[in-house]
mmCIF file of C-alpha atoms and ligand atoms in Angstrom:
data_model
loop_
_atom_site.group_PDB
_atom_site.id
_atom_site.type_symbol
_atom_site.label_atom_id
_atom_site.label_comp_id
_atom_site.label_asym_id
_atom_site.label_seq_id
_atom_site.Cartn_x
_atom_site.Cartn_y
_atom_site.Cartn_z
ATOM 1 C CA VAL F 73 104.033 52.034 27.706
ATOM 2 C CA ARG F 74 100.277 52.360 28.121
ATOM 3 C CA LEU F 75 98.228 55.247 29.486
ATOM 4 C CA LEU F 76 94.736 54.252 30.570
ATOM 5 C CA THR F 77 92.268 57.150 30.786
ATOM 6 C CA VAL F 78 88.791 57.100 32.236
ATOM 7 C CA GLY F 79 86.738 60.178 31.469
ATOM 8 C CA SER F 80 83.883 61.644 29.496
ATOM 9 C CA ILE F 81 83.383 60.731 25.854
ATOM 10 C CA ALA F 82 81.054 63.504 24.905
ATOM 11 C CA PHE F 83 79.113 65.616 22.507
ATOM 12 C CA ASP F 84 79.838 69.294 23.125
ATOM 13 C CA THR F 85 77.959 72.353 21.989
ATOM 14 C CA ILE F 86 80.359 75.276 22.171
ATOM 15 C CA GLU F 87 79.546 78.960 21.827
ATOM 16 C CA THR F 88 82.488 81.313 21.489
ATOM 17 C CA PRO F 89 82.383 85.059 20.786
ATOM 18 C CA ARG F 90 83.098 84.208 17.140
ATOM 19 C CA ALA F 91 81.352 80.932 16.349
ATOM 20 C CA THR F 92 78.969 78.280 17.601
ATOM 21 C CA ARG F 93 79.378 74.573 16.918
ATOM 22 C CA GLU F 94 76.743 72.032 17.895
ATOM 23 C CA ARG F 95 77.230 68.453 19.029
ATOM 24 C CA ILE F 96 80.856 68.178 18.104
ATOM 25 C CA ILE F 97 83.315 65.637 19.521
ATOM 26 C CA GLY F 98 84.357 66.454 23.074
ATOM 27 C CA GLY F 99 84.972 64.864 26.430
ATOM 28 C CA SER F 100 87.998 64.667 28.660
ATOM 29 C CA ALA F 101 88.988 61.130 27.653
ATOM 30 C CA ASN F 102 88.950 62.056 23.965
ATOM 31 C CA PHE F 103 91.157 65.120 24.380
ATOM 32 C CA ALA F 104 93.574 63.408 26.760
ATOM 33 C CA SER F 105 93.996 60.348 24.544
ATOM 34 C CA ALA F 106 94.349 62.361 21.339
ATOM 35 C CA ALA F 107 97.172 64.322 22.977
ATOM 36 C CA ALA F 108 98.843 61.240 24.433
ATOM 37 C CA VAL F 109 99.202 59.345 21.129
ATOM 38 C CA HIS F 110 102.372 61.330 20.454
ATOM 39 C CA PHE F 111 104.100 59.816 23.489
ATOM 40 C CA VAL F 112 102.589 56.484 24.547
ATOM 41 C CA ALA F 113 99.896 53.951 23.663
ATOM 42 C CA PRO F 114 96.649 55.364 25.087
ATOM 43 C CA ALA F 115 93.622 53.322 26.087
ATOM 44 C CA MET F 116 90.209 54.631 27.113
ATOM 45 C CA VAL F 117 87.567 53.401 29.539
ATOM 46 C CA GLY F 118 84.129 54.947 29.233
ATOM 47 C CA VAL F 119 80.723 54.646 27.683
ATOM 48 C CA VAL F 120 78.967 56.114 24.658
ATOM 49 C CA GLY F 121 75.320 56.067 23.650
ATOM 50 C CA ASP F 122 73.938 54.637 20.441
ATOM 51 C CA ASP F 123 74.067 58.191 19.032
ATOM 52 C CA TYR F 124 77.884 58.413 19.090
ATOM 53 C CA PRO F 125 79.774 58.331 15.756
ATOM 54 C CA GLU F 126 81.683 55.113 15.194
ATOM 55 C CA GLU F 127 83.789 57.111 12.757
ATOM 56 C CA TRP F 128 85.426 59.023 15.643
ATOM 57 C CA LEU F 129 86.283 55.864 17.588
ATOM 58 C CA ALA F 130 87.746 54.432 14.389
ATOM 59 C CA ALA F 131 89.861 57.583 13.940
ATOM 60 C CA LEU F 132 91.245 57.087 17.455
ATOM 61 C CA ARG F 133 92.023 53.433 16.775
ATOM 62 C CA ALA F 134 93.751 54.354 13.516
ATOM 63 C CA ARG F 135 96.174 56.465 15.599
ATOM 64 C CA GLY F 136 96.805 53.635 18.038
ATOM 65 C CA VAL F 137 94.241 54.316 20.775
ATOM 66 C CA ASP F 138 92.884 51.152 22.386
ATOM 67 C CA THR F 139 89.101 51.592 22.632
ATOM 68 C CA SER F 140 88.330 48.104 23.920
ATOM 69 C CA GLY F 141 87.275 49.687 27.234
ATOM 70 C CA VAL F 142 84.687 51.927 25.561
ATOM 71 C CA ARG F 143 81.231 50.396 25.885
ATOM 72 C CA ARG F 144 78.313 51.345 23.692
ATOM 73 C CA GLU F 145 74.942 51.314 25.422
ATOM 74 C CA PRO F 146 71.437 52.249 24.387
ATOM 75 C CA GLY F 147 70.732 55.840 25.357
ATOM 76 C CA GLU F 148 72.158 59.317 25.072
ATOM 77 C CA SER F 149 75.888 60.097 25.135
ATOM 78 C CA PHE F 150 77.291 62.572 27.669
ATOM 79 C CA PHE F 151 76.367 66.071 26.543
ATOM 80 C CA TRP F 152 77.915 69.375 27.579
ATOM 81 C CA HIS F 153 76.976 72.860 26.407
ATOM 82 C CA ALA F 154 79.278 75.742 27.265
ATOM 83 C CA ARG F 155 79.510 79.433 26.418
ATOM 84 C CA TYR F 156 82.741 81.422 26.360
ATOM 85 C CA HIS F 157 82.659 85.128 27.065
ATOM 86 C CA ASP F 158 84.793 87.974 25.739
ATOM 87 C CA ASN F 159 88.448 87.073 25.198
ATOM 88 C CA PHE F 160 87.774 83.502 26.387
ATOM 89 C CA ALA F 161 88.604 84.407 29.968
ATOM 90 C CA ASP F 162 85.416 82.926 31.453
ATOM 91 C CA ARG F 163 83.036 80.252 30.437
ATOM 92 C CA THR F 164 79.605 79.283 31.656
ATOM 93 C CA THR F 165 78.250 75.771 31.569
ATOM 94 C CA VAL F 166 74.787 75.980 30.045
ATOM 95 C CA THR F 167 73.936 72.259 30.348
ATOM 96 C CA THR F 168 75.572 69.050 31.527
ATOM 97 C CA ARG F 169 73.684 65.847 30.785
ATOM 98 C CA LEU F 170 75.389 62.672 31.999
ATOM 99 C CA GLY F 171 73.173 60.431 29.857
ATOM 100 C CA ILE F 172 74.439 56.843 29.883
ATOM 101 C CA PHE F 173 77.271 57.802 32.289
ATOM 102 C CA GLU F 174 74.606 58.017 35.003
ATOM 103 C CA ARG F 175 74.330 54.251 35.359
ATOM 104 C CA PHE F 176 77.678 53.258 33.889
ATOM 105 C CA ASP F 177 79.462 50.452 35.682
ATOM 106 C CA PRO F 178 83.030 50.620 34.399
ATOM 107 C CA ARG F 179 84.824 47.372 33.780
ATOM 108 C CA VAL F 180 88.463 47.640 32.797
ATOM 109 C CA PRO F 181 89.260 44.918 30.253
ATOM 110 C CA GLU F 182 91.623 42.265 31.626
ATOM 111 C CA ALA F 183 94.319 43.203 29.102
ATOM 112 C CA LEU F 184 94.388 46.817 30.326
ATOM 113 C CA ARG F 185 94.532 46.201 34.077
ATOM 114 C CA ASP F 186 98.299 46.343 34.202
ATOM 115 C CA ALA F 187 98.595 49.708 32.395
ATOM 116 C CA GLU F 188 101.636 51.583 33.696
ATOM 117 C CA LEU F 189 100.009 55.022 33.725
ATOM 118 C CA VAL F 190 96.501 56.001 34.685
ATOM 119 C CA PHE F 191 94.640 59.237 34.184
ATOM 120 C CA LEU F 192 91.375 59.751 36.045
ATOM 121 C CA ALA F 193 90.023 62.545 33.872
ATOM 122 C CA ASN F 194 86.875 64.587 34.505
ATOM 123 C CA ILE F 195 83.993 62.322 35.351
ATOM 124 C CA THR F 196 82.162 61.534 38.599
ATOM 125 C CA PRO F 197 84.594 60.749 41.424
ATOM 126 C CA ASP F 198 82.717 57.463 41.932
ATOM 127 C CA LEU F 199 83.636 56.322 38.426
ATOM 128 C CA GLN F 200 87.214 57.500 38.897
ATOM 129 C CA ALA F 201 87.495 55.470 42.107
ATOM 130 C CA ARG F 202 85.905 52.364 40.625
ATOM 131 C CA VAL F 203 88.355 52.350 37.724
ATOM 132 C CA LEU F 204 91.334 52.922 40.006
ATOM 133 C CA GLY F 205 90.213 49.992 42.135
ATOM 134 C CA GLN F 206 90.438 47.586 39.192
ATOM 135 C CA LEU F 207 94.045 48.280 38.286
ATOM 136 C CA ALA F 208 96.929 46.015 39.160
ATOM 137 C CA ARG F 209 99.806 48.229 40.187
ATOM 138 C CA PRO F 210 100.153 51.342 38.039
ATOM 139 C CA ALA F 211 103.519 53.120 38.212
ATOM 140 C CA PHE F 212 101.992 56.602 38.045
ATOM 141 C CA THR F 213 98.408 57.737 38.565
ATOM 142 C CA ALA F 214 96.904 61.183 38.130
ATOM 143 C CA MET F 215 93.498 62.787 38.572
ATOM 144 C CA ASP F 216 91.638 65.861 37.399
ATOM 145 C CA THR F 217 88.189 67.075 38.397
ATOM 146 C CA MET F 218 85.693 69.760 37.568
ATOM 147 C CA ASN F 219 83.744 72.429 39.443
ATOM 148 C CA LEU F 220 80.528 70.471 39.108
ATOM 149 C CA TRP F 221 81.987 67.554 41.100
ATOM 150 C CA ILE F 222 83.655 69.843 43.617
ATOM 151 C CA ARG F 223 80.230 71.371 44.214
ATOM 152 C CA THR F 224 78.202 68.161 44.278
ATOM 153 C CA ALA F 225 80.653 65.504 45.534
ATOM 154 C CA ARG F 226 83.483 67.400 47.235
ATOM 155 C CA GLU F 227 84.223 64.748 49.889
ATOM 156 C CA LYS F 228 84.546 62.039 47.249
ATOM 157 C CA VAL F 229 86.901 64.166 45.173
ATOM 158 C CA LEU F 230 89.034 64.885 48.256
ATOM 159 C CA ALA F 231 89.086 61.188 49.193
ATOM 160 C CA LEU F 232 90.778 60.414 45.885
ATOM 161 C CA VAL F 233 93.608 62.908 46.358
ATOM 162 C CA PRO F 234 95.774 60.732 48.645
ATOM 163 C CA ALA F 235 95.089 57.713 46.412
ATOM 164 C CA VAL F 236 96.910 59.140 43.366
ATOM 165 C CA ASP F 237 100.479 60.257 42.655
ATOM 166 C CA CYS F 238 99.493 63.455 40.916
ATOM 167 C CA VAL F 239 96.632 65.955 40.944
ATOM 168 C CA LEU F 240 96.191 68.257 37.943
ATOM 169 C CA VAL F 241 93.575 70.974 38.262
ATOM 170 C CA ASN F 242 92.895 74.446 36.945
ATOM 171 C CA ASP F 243 93.145 77.506 39.172
ATOM 172 C CA GLU F 244 89.410 77.714 39.829
ATOM 173 C CA GLU F 245 89.207 74.047 40.802
ATOM 174 C CA LEU F 246 92.251 74.422 43.027
ATOM 175 C CA ALA F 247 90.580 77.287 44.869
ATOM 176 C CA GLY F 248 87.355 75.286 45.153
ATOM 177 C CA LEU F 249 89.137 72.219 46.502
ATOM 178 C CA THR F 250 91.436 73.886 48.998
ATOM 179 C CA GLY F 251 89.914 77.288 49.715
ATOM 180 C CA ALA F 252 93.414 78.742 49.262
ATOM 181 C CA ALA F 253 93.747 82.312 48.068
ATOM 182 C CA SER F 254 96.798 81.779 45.822
ATOM 183 C CA PRO F 255 97.826 78.921 43.539
ATOM 184 C CA PHE F 256 101.047 78.475 45.536
ATOM 185 C CA GLU F 257 99.129 77.996 48.768
ATOM 186 C CA GLY F 258 96.598 75.757 47.046
ATOM 187 C CA LEU F 259 99.326 73.507 45.649
ATOM 188 C CA ARG F 260 100.962 73.193 49.065
ATOM 189 C CA GLU F 261 97.589 72.365 50.567
ATOM 190 C CA LEU F 262 96.916 69.608 47.995
ATOM 191 C CA ALA F 263 100.378 68.195 48.629
ATOM 192 C CA ARG F 264 99.594 68.152 52.351
ATOM 193 C CA MET F 265 96.491 66.112 51.503
ATOM 194 C CA GLY F 266 98.764 63.437 50.115
ATOM 195 C CA ALA F 267 99.458 63.985 46.417
ATOM 196 C CA ARG F 268 103.153 63.693 45.595
ATOM 197 C CA VAL F 269 102.998 65.839 42.455
ATOM 198 C CA VAL F 270 100.537 68.676 41.951
ATOM 199 C CA VAL F 271 99.976 70.842 38.912
ATOM 200 C CA VAL F 272 97.771 73.880 38.460
ATOM 201 C CA LYS F 273 96.812 74.926 34.937
ATOM 202 C CA MET F 274 96.251 78.638 34.563
ATOM 203 C CA GLY F 275 95.324 78.966 30.899
ATOM 204 C CA PRO F 276 97.336 81.665 29.096
ATOM 205 C CA ARG F 277 99.300 82.275 32.315
ATOM 206 C CA GLY F 278 100.911 78.869 32.073
ATOM 207 C CA SER F 279 101.088 76.160 34.695
ATOM 208 C CA VAL F 280 102.825 75.613 38.015
ATOM 209 C CA LEU F 281 104.184 72.319 39.288
ATOM 210 C CA PHE F 282 104.842 71.528 42.935
ATOM 211 C CA ALA F 283 106.827 68.388 43.672
ATOM 212 C CA GLY F 284 109.479 67.391 46.167
ATOM 213 C CA GLY F 285 109.062 70.688 47.989
ATOM 214 C CA SER F 286 109.856 72.954 45.048
ATOM 215 C CA PHE F 287 107.924 74.905 42.452
ATOM 216 C CA PHE F 288 108.392 75.140 38.699
ATOM 217 C CA TRP F 289 106.527 77.344 36.215
ATOM 218 C CA ALA F 290 105.933 76.590 32.546
ATOM 219 C CA PRO F 291 104.688 79.383 30.292
ATOM 220 C CA ALA F 292 101.806 78.825 27.886
ATOM 221 C CA PHE F 293 102.732 78.949 24.206
ATOM 222 C CA PRO F 294 101.524 82.322 22.876
ATOM 223 C CA VAL F 295 98.728 81.333 20.511
ATOM 224 C CA ALA F 296 97.802 84.080 18.083
ATOM 225 C CA ASP F 297 94.350 82.861 17.194
ATOM 226 C CA VAL F 298 92.347 81.087 19.894
ATOM 227 C CA VAL F 299 89.410 79.199 18.385
ATOM 228 C CA ASP F 300 88.150 77.071 21.294
ATOM 229 C CA PRO F 301 89.896 76.502 24.630
ATOM 230 C CA THR F 302 87.740 73.452 25.412
ATOM 231 C CA GLY F 303 89.839 70.421 26.226
ATOM 232 C CA ALA F 304 93.073 72.348 26.695
ATOM 233 C CA GLY F 305 93.332 71.039 30.250
ATOM 234 C CA ASP F 306 92.686 67.458 29.217
ATOM 235 C CA SER F 307 95.164 67.668 26.348
ATOM 236 C CA PHE F 308 97.683 69.138 28.760
ATOM 237 C CA ALA F 309 97.168 66.197 31.111
ATOM 238 C CA GLY F 310 97.340 63.604 28.319
ATOM 239 C CA ALA F 311 100.638 65.003 27.071
ATOM 240 C CA PHE F 312 102.033 65.439 30.606
ATOM 241 C CA LEU F 313 101.380 61.809 31.533
ATOM 242 C CA GLY F 314 102.344 60.567 28.080
ATOM 243 C CA CYS F 315 105.669 62.338 28.375
ATOM 244 C CA ILE F 316 106.322 60.847 31.822
ATOM 245 C CA GLY F 317 105.580 57.435 30.343
ATOM 246 C CA ALA F 318 107.816 57.976 27.338
ATOM 247 C CA MET F 319 110.728 59.255 29.463
ATOM 248 C CA GLY F 320 110.259 56.370 31.858
ATOM 249 C CA GLY F 321 110.431 58.447 35.000
ATOM 250 C CA ALA F 322 108.863 61.064 37.223
ATOM 251 C CA GLY F 323 111.963 62.639 38.754
ATOM 252 C CA PRO F 324 112.344 66.431 38.990
ATOM 253 C CA ARG F 325 113.811 66.836 35.496
ATOM 254 C CA ASP F 326 111.276 64.486 33.895
ATOM 255 C CA LEU F 327 108.407 66.402 35.461
ATOM 256 C CA LYS F 328 109.707 69.766 34.253
ATOM 257 C CA ARG F 329 110.190 68.461 30.734
ATOM 258 C CA ALA F 330 106.735 66.891 30.788
ATOM 259 C CA LEU F 331 105.220 70.196 31.888
ATOM 260 C CA LEU F 332 106.775 72.004 28.917
ATOM 261 C CA TYR F 333 105.638 69.318 26.458
ATOM 262 C CA ALA F 334 102.158 69.470 27.975
ATOM 263 C CA SER F 335 102.113 73.211 27.492
ATOM 264 C CA ALA F 336 103.220 72.818 23.867
ATOM 265 C CA VAL F 337 100.541 70.225 23.061
ATOM 266 C CA ALA F 338 97.757 72.124 24.864
ATOM 267 C CA SER F 339 98.488 75.153 22.683
ATOM 268 C CA PHE F 340 97.449 73.148 19.616
ATOM 269 C CA ALA F 341 94.206 72.132 21.323
ATOM 270 C CA VAL F 342 92.986 75.742 21.589
ATOM 271 C CA GLU F 343 93.591 76.433 17.909
ATOM 272 C CA ALA F 344 90.671 74.283 16.733
ATOM 273 C CA PHE F 345 87.315 72.841 17.750
ATOM 274 C CA GLU F 346 87.327 69.123 18.622
ATOM 275 C CA PRO F 347 90.343 66.896 19.392
ATOM 276 C CA ARG F 348 90.808 65.864 15.733
ATOM 277 C CA ALA F 349 93.672 68.222 14.953
ATOM 278 C CA LEU F 350 95.593 66.855 17.943
ATOM 279 C CA LEU F 351 95.504 63.385 16.457
ATOM 280 C CA GLY F 352 97.131 64.668 13.292
ATOM 281 C CA LEU F 353 100.027 66.559 14.890
ATOM 282 C CA THR F 354 103.583 65.660 14.014
ATOM 283 C CA ARG F 355 106.543 65.219 16.349
ATOM 284 C CA ASP F 356 108.271 68.146 14.600
ATOM 285 C CA ARG F 357 105.468 70.600 15.251
ATOM 286 C CA ILE F 358 105.340 69.627 18.927
ATOM 287 C CA GLN F 359 109.123 69.798 19.219
ATOM 288 C CA GLU F 360 109.204 73.279 17.692
ATOM 289 C CA ARG F 361 106.836 74.690 20.340
ATOM 290 C CA TYR F 362 108.595 72.786 23.108
ATOM 291 C CA MET F 363 111.917 74.348 22.075
ATOM 292 C CA PHE F 364 110.327 77.802 21.932
ATOM 293 C CA LEU F 365 109.075 77.369 25.507
ATOM 294 C CA ARG F 366 112.440 76.101 26.700
ATOM 295 C CA HIS F 367 114.138 79.181 25.306
ATOM 296 C CA LEU F 368 111.507 81.398 26.866
ATOM 297 C CA ILE F 369 112.508 80.345 30.386
ATOM 298 C CA ASN F 370 116.215 79.930 29.764
ATOM 299 C CA TYR F 371 118.657 82.730 30.412
HETATM 300 P P1 AMP U 110 88.363 71.405 29.785
HETATM 301 O O1 AMP U 110 88.113 72.504 28.795
HETATM 302 O O2 AMP U 110 89.769 70.908 29.776
HETATM 303 O O3 AMP U 110 87.852 71.754 31.150
HETATM 304 O O4 AMP U 110 87.489 70.139 29.326
HETATM 305 C C1 AMP U 110 86.226 70.282 28.748
HETATM 306 C C2 AMP U 110 85.734 68.928 28.284
HETATM 307 O O5 AMP U 110 85.284 68.183 29.412
HETATM 308 C C3 AMP U 110 84.558 69.045 27.346
HETATM 309 O O6 AMP U 110 84.863 68.441 26.108
HETATM 310 C C4 AMP U 110 83.373 68.382 28.039
HETATM 311 O O7 AMP U 110 82.694 67.443 27.229
HETATM 312 C C5 AMP U 110 83.961 67.690 29.226
HETATM 313 N N1 AMP U 110 83.214 68.003 30.447
HETATM 314 C C6 AMP U 110 82.611 69.162 30.786
HETATM 315 N N2 AMP U 110 82.041 69.076 32.003
HETATM 316 C C7 AMP U 110 82.296 67.833 32.459
HETATM 317 C C8 AMP U 110 81.984 67.121 33.660
HETATM 318 N N3 AMP U 110 81.292 67.680 34.652
HETATM 319 N N4 AMP U 110 82.419 65.852 33.763
HETATM 320 C C9 AMP U 110 83.111 65.279 32.789
HETATM 321 N N5 AMP U 110 83.443 65.887 31.639
HETATM 322 C C10 AMP U 110 83.038 67.146 31.463
#
């Protein structure tokens, strides 16, 4: 089963209260695909500049990620600079430079057009829509977005909602998209807009799923030592969709299980800078955290 992701393939500069790392590997497509390798065969569509390390793309391929949809063009790769404040609760975007994404015309390789699962990760809603339009008949499609696009291209983001099966956003984005005061209201509102499955990610407070008229909550795994929360949401989404693909269904039980696996995988993402550690995870380590979370909500 294949999961096609379109999203940013970035350099990130990250400042946390404890450390600063410059121009490291980031981007929503990288985090989502690195998380998904443990469940399905991921493929990425995106663009990098001539400054982007081939070594990273080779590391992805070595773990089974299809990068045939990643174009390399002359110019600067997507760049994002963010600063986390005390206890990681808030972050400020210092800079976003689209670079070569600005004039990127995505073309999904022929061999990837019949991918079963599709994730429209953070990138301009125009690019998300253009990729979606090239796909044959995906069984399950999901989208994410970011505050920048909600601010600058809100109508385009909203136009995509009824075109996908699932919307995954964080609590701030949910509030920005719907204007709702609580996550529960916001999820209902997004469902009214046409998404069949909606998920809100709330960081250390876990995530809530709304599907088929009922809610489900998955706790976050209690991480002792947060290093960098960047990409947690994308890793969550990659694992969530990967799990749906691996289970072969999106019924109520499948979705709940996928939410717990997503929570388990996202907890590894916050323990390190960059998506590299995600690539190296083992099934056993993921399973251990998944079981912990299951017990946490079982009585
Ligand atoms: P997350 O922490 O899950 O929100 O994802 C952060 C990742 O998304 C970083 O690695 C950034 O490179 C990337 N990113 C940040 N802002 C944007 C944006 N406006 N569009 C696309 N990707 C972005």
